[in-house]
Amino acid sequence: MSEVKFKRIAVLGAGMMGSGLAQIFATKSYSTIVYDTQRSQFQKSLNTITTNLKLMADHGIGEECAIDSILSRIMFVNRLEEVADADFVFECVPENMDLKQNIMKQLDHLCKPSTILATNTSVMSITEIAKKAFNRGRIVGTHFWNPPFLIPLVEVVKAEDTEDQVMDLTLQFLKKVGKRPVRVNKDVPGFVANRLQHALWREAVSIVENGIADPATVDECIKNSFGMRLPVLGPFENIDMAGTVLTLSIHDYIFKYLENTTEASALLKEKVANGDLGFKSGKGFQEWSPESIEKSNKKLLEYLLKVTKESEKTK
């Protein structure tokens, strides 16, 4: 296996994540095959990628005149056999274990021995996904974050059988296409970033459930305090900045008061049972009008575009 062979990339699934990955690779001049069983997804995916590229160009990221060239490098297929010659395959099918296992088994049979097979999942075990394949050493986890064309992090997850060389080549390739890959040495549920994110969410929901503060206040507390530091100051750097003695003293006192349930919140279960589904229904922990939903989505996208543009300047 050699990184220099990576010329032809395949993405399985023409949905939101698959389209984003195809955009990343095609933008970096790779011939990119997008597989989906639904032909109706092809034009939707192409439209999504085109819209994303125009939006980025409007914000000074890339050039609009390059869009046609980027799109010309993307080919859509609906037969899995047509990805057999790919050098690197990224699976982005729905989060269904049987589906992912069977896809990996088929890919292992179809693709040449040098092809790396990556599965994009946010929480599922990579080891379990690889279970039905024979050559499990070439299967690796690559957890991209949505929207993948703007969020740089990719968690590269080592399954029980993943070869070290596959890990190294995957990290090298993802760095080459402009991502910020990180090595996850153990295949555990949620990997690294989702474990951290949902630990925070568990405490946030608990605070509301116990009447300590309302949802809007919790969000304000995060966004206008330690949340402002997070882009430049991670927890371990912060611990060392504050000092391990102080941190130990705080932990000795506060940990016994923090939420430690291993079950989903009763309040969250109640919300779902009542049909309070968030943006989808117009009500979750807070009320959401069509205007406020649009405002929230736009605010996030504008922020990510701004951060991406600043990052491009420093490269």
CSV table of C-alpha atoms in Angstrom, one decimal, residues 63-254:
chain,number,residue,atom,x,y,z
A,63,GLU,CA,-13.2,30.6,-7.0
A,64,GLU,CA,-16.5,30.3,-8.8
A,65,CYS,CA,-14.7,29.8,-12.2
A,66,ALA,CA,-13.3,26.5,-10.8
A,67,ILE,CA,-16.7,25.0,-10.0
A,68,ASP,CA,-17.3,23.4,-13.4
A,69,SER,CA,-13.9,21.8,-13.3
A,70,ILE,CA,-14.5,20.4,-9.8
A,71,LEU,CA,-17.9,19.0,-10.8
A,72,SER,CA,-16.4,17.4,-13.9
A,73,ARG,CA,-14.3,15.1,-11.6
A,74,ILE,CA,-17.4,13.6,-10.0
A,75,MET,CA,-19.1,10.6,-11.5
A,76,PHE,CA,-22.3,9.0,-10.2
A,77,VAL,CA,-22.9,5.3,-10.4
A,78,ASN,CA,-25.6,2.9,-9.1
A,79,ARG,CA,-23.7,-0.4,-9.4
A,80,LEU,CA,-21.3,-1.2,-6.6
A,81,GLU,CA,-19.0,-3.1,-9.0
A,82,GLU,CA,-18.2,0.3,-10.6
A,83,VAL,CA,-16.1,1.3,-7.5
A,84,ALA,CA,-13.9,-1.8,-7.7
A,85,ASP,CA,-10.9,0.2,-9.2
A,86,ALA,CA,-11.0,2.9,-6.5
A,87,ASP,CA,-7.8,3.3,-4.4
A,88,PHE,CA,-9.7,4.6,-1.4
A,89,VAL,CA,-13.4,4.0,-0.6
A,90,PHE,CA,-15.4,6.0,2.0
A,91,GLU,CA,-18.6,4.4,3.0
A,92,CYS,CA,-21.4,6.9,4.0
A,93,VAL,CA,-24.5,4.7,4.0
A,94,PRO,CA,-27.2,5.1,6.7
A,95,GLU,CA,-26.3,4.1,10.3
A,96,ASN,CA,-27.6,0.6,10.1
A,97,MET,CA,-25.1,-2.1,11.3
A,98,ASP,CA,-26.3,-4.9,8.9
A,99,LEU,CA,-26.2,-2.6,5.9
A,100,LYS,CA,-22.7,-1.4,6.8
A,101,GLN,CA,-21.4,-4.9,7.5
A,102,ASN,CA,-22.7,-6.2,4.2
A,103,ILE,CA,-21.3,-3.2,2.2
A,104,MET,CA,-17.9,-3.8,3.8
A,105,LYS,CA,-18.1,-7.5,3.0
A,106,GLN,CA,-18.9,-6.8,-0.7
A,107,LEU,CA,-16.2,-4.1,-1.0
A,108,ASP,CA,-13.6,-6.5,0.5
A,109,HIS,CA,-14.6,-9.0,-2.3
A,110,LEU,CA,-14.7,-6.4,-5.1
A,111,CYS,CA,-11.8,-4.1,-4.5
A,112,LYS,CA,-8.1,-4.7,-5.2
A,113,PRO,CA,-6.0,-5.7,-2.1
A,114,SER,CA,-4.3,-2.3,-1.9
A,115,THR,CA,-7.6,-0.4,-1.5
A,116,ILE,CA,-8.3,1.1,1.9
A,117,LEU,CA,-11.9,0.8,3.0
A,118,ALA,CA,-13.1,3.5,5.4
A,119,THR,CA,-16.5,3.6,7.2
A,120,ASN,CA,-18.0,7.0,8.2
A,121,THR,CA,-20.0,6.5,11.4
A,122,SER,CA,-20.4,8.8,14.4
A,123,VAL,CA,-20.8,6.1,17.1
A,124,MET,CA,-20.9,2.6,15.7
A,125,SER,CA,-18.1,0.1,16.4
A,126,ILE,CA,-15.6,-0.1,13.5
A,127,THR,CA,-14.6,-3.6,14.6
A,128,GLU,CA,-18.2,-4.8,14.4
A,129,ILE,CA,-18.7,-3.1,11.0
A,130,ALA,CA,-15.7,-5.0,9.7
A,131,LYS,CA,-16.8,-8.3,11.2
A,132,LYS,CA,-18.1,-10.0,8.0
A,133,ALA,CA,-15.1,-9.0,5.8
A,134,PHE,CA,-12.1,-11.3,5.3
A,135,ASN,CA,-9.4,-8.7,4.9
A,136,ARG,CA,-10.3,-6.7,8.0
A,137,GLY,CA,-6.8,-5.1,8.3
A,138,ARG,CA,-7.6,-2.6,5.6
A,139,ILE,CA,-10.9,-1.4,7.2
A,140,VAL,CA,-10.6,1.8,9.2
A,141,GLY,CA,-13.0,4.3,10.7
A,142,THR,CA,-13.1,7.9,9.4
A,143,HIS,CA,-15.7,10.0,11.3
A,144,PHE,CA,-16.3,13.2,9.4
A,145,TRP,CA,-18.3,16.0,11.1
A,146,ASN,CA,-21.2,17.7,9.4
A,147,PRO,CA,-20.9,19.8,7.3
A,148,PRO,CA,-17.7,17.9,6.3
A,149,PHE,CA,-16.6,20.5,3.7
A,150,LEU,CA,-16.4,23.1,6.4
A,151,ILE,CA,-15.6,21.3,9.7
A,152,PRO,CA,-11.9,20.2,9.6
A,153,LEU,CA,-11.8,17.3,12.1
A,154,VAL,CA,-11.9,13.7,11.0
A,155,GLU,CA,-11.5,11.0,13.7
A,156,VAL,CA,-9.4,8.1,12.2
A,157,VAL,CA,-10.4,5.1,14.3
A,158,LYS,CA,-8.3,1.9,14.6
A,159,ALA,CA,-10.5,-1.2,14.8
A,160,GLU,CA,-9.1,-4.4,16.4
A,161,ASP,CA,-7.7,-5.6,13.1
A,162,THR,CA,-6.8,-2.3,11.4
A,163,GLU,CA,-3.2,-2.4,10.2
A,164,ASP,CA,-0.9,0.3,11.4
A,165,GLN,CA,0.1,1.2,7.9
A,166,VAL,CA,-3.6,1.7,7.0
A,167,MET,CA,-3.9,4.1,9.9
A,168,ASP,CA,-0.8,6.0,8.8
A,169,LEU,CA,-1.8,6.3,5.1
A,170,THR,CA,-5.4,7.4,6.0
A,171,LEU,CA,-4.0,10.1,8.3
A,172,GLN,CA,-1.6,11.2,5.6
A,173,PHE,CA,-4.3,11.3,2.9
A,174,LEU,CA,-6.8,13.2,4.9
A,175,LYS,CA,-4.2,15.8,5.8
A,176,LYS,CA,-3.3,16.1,2.2
A,177,VAL,CA,-6.9,17.0,1.2
A,178,GLY,CA,-7.0,19.7,3.9
A,179,LYS,CA,-8.6,18.0,6.9
A,180,ARG,CA,-7.4,17.8,10.5
A,181,PRO,CA,-7.3,14.1,11.1
A,182,VAL,CA,-6.7,12.7,14.6
A,183,ARG,CA,-5.7,9.2,15.6
A,184,VAL,CA,-8.1,7.3,17.8
A,185,ASN,CA,-6.2,4.3,19.1
A,186,LYS,CA,-9.2,2.4,20.5
A,187,ASP,CA,-12.5,1.5,18.9
A,188,VAL,CA,-14.9,2.7,21.7
A,189,PRO,CA,-18.5,3.9,21.3
A,190,GLY,CA,-18.6,7.6,20.4
A,191,PHE,CA,-14.8,7.6,19.7
A,192,VAL,CA,-13.4,10.9,21.2
A,193,ALA,CA,-15.3,14.0,20.1
A,194,ASN,CA,-18.8,12.6,20.5
A,195,ARG,CA,-18.0,11.2,23.9
A,196,LEU,CA,-16.9,14.7,25.0
A,197,GLN,CA,-19.9,16.4,23.3
A,198,HIS,CA,-22.5,14.1,24.9
A,199,ALA,CA,-20.9,14.3,28.3
A,200,LEU,CA,-21.6,18.0,28.1
A,201,TRP,CA,-25.1,17.5,26.8
A,202,ARG,CA,-25.9,15.0,29.6
A,203,GLU,CA,-25.0,17.6,32.2
A,204,ALA,CA,-26.9,20.4,30.3
A,205,VAL,CA,-30.1,18.3,30.1
A,206,SER,CA,-29.7,17.4,33.8
A,207,ILE,CA,-29.4,21.1,34.8
A,208,VAL,CA,-32.7,21.8,33.1
A,209,GLU,CA,-34.4,18.6,34.3
A,210,ASN,CA,-33.5,19.5,37.9
A,211,GLY,CA,-34.8,23.1,37.6
A,212,ILE,CA,-31.4,24.7,38.1
A,213,ALA,CA,-31.7,26.8,34.9
A,214,ASP,CA,-33.8,26.9,31.7
A,215,PRO,CA,-32.5,25.8,28.3
A,216,ALA,CA,-31.8,29.3,27.1
A,217,THR,CA,-29.7,30.1,30.2
A,218,VAL,CA,-27.7,26.9,29.8
A,219,ASP,CA,-26.9,27.8,26.2
A,220,GLU,CA,-25.9,31.4,27.2
A,221,CYS,CA,-23.6,30.1,29.9
A,222,ILE,CA,-21.8,27.8,27.5
A,223,LYS,CA,-21.6,30.3,24.6
A,224,ASN,CA,-20.5,33.2,26.7
A,225,SER,CA,-18.0,31.6,29.1
A,226,PHE,CA,-15.8,28.6,28.5
A,227,GLY,CA,-17.3,28.1,25.0
A,228,MET,CA,-15.5,31.3,23.9
A,229,ARG,CA,-12.1,29.7,24.8
A,230,LEU,CA,-12.6,26.3,23.2
A,231,PRO,CA,-11.5,27.2,19.6
A,232,VAL,CA,-8.0,28.1,21.0
A,233,LEU,CA,-7.8,26.4,24.4
A,234,GLY,CA,-8.6,22.7,24.9
A,235,PRO,CA,-9.2,21.1,28.3
A,236,PHE,CA,-5.7,19.8,28.9
A,237,GLU,CA,-4.0,23.1,27.9
A,238,ASN,CA,-6.6,24.8,30.2
A,239,ILE,CA,-5.8,22.4,33.1
A,240,ASP,CA,-2.1,23.1,32.8
A,241,MET,CA,-2.8,26.8,32.5
A,242,ALA,CA,-5.0,26.8,35.7
A,243,GLY,CA,-2.6,24.3,37.4
A,244,THR,CA,-3.1,20.6,38.2
A,245,VAL,CA,-3.4,21.4,42.0
A,246,LEU,CA,-6.3,23.7,41.5
A,247,THR,CA,-8.0,21.3,39.0
A,248,LEU,CA,-7.6,18.4,41.4
A,249,SER,CA,-9.1,20.5,44.2
A,250,ILE,CA,-12.1,21.4,42.1
A,251,HIS,CA,-12.6,17.9,40.9
A,252,ASP,CA,-12.4,16.5,44.4
A,253,TYR,CA,-15.3,18.8,45.4
A,254,ILE,CA,-17.6,18.9,42.3
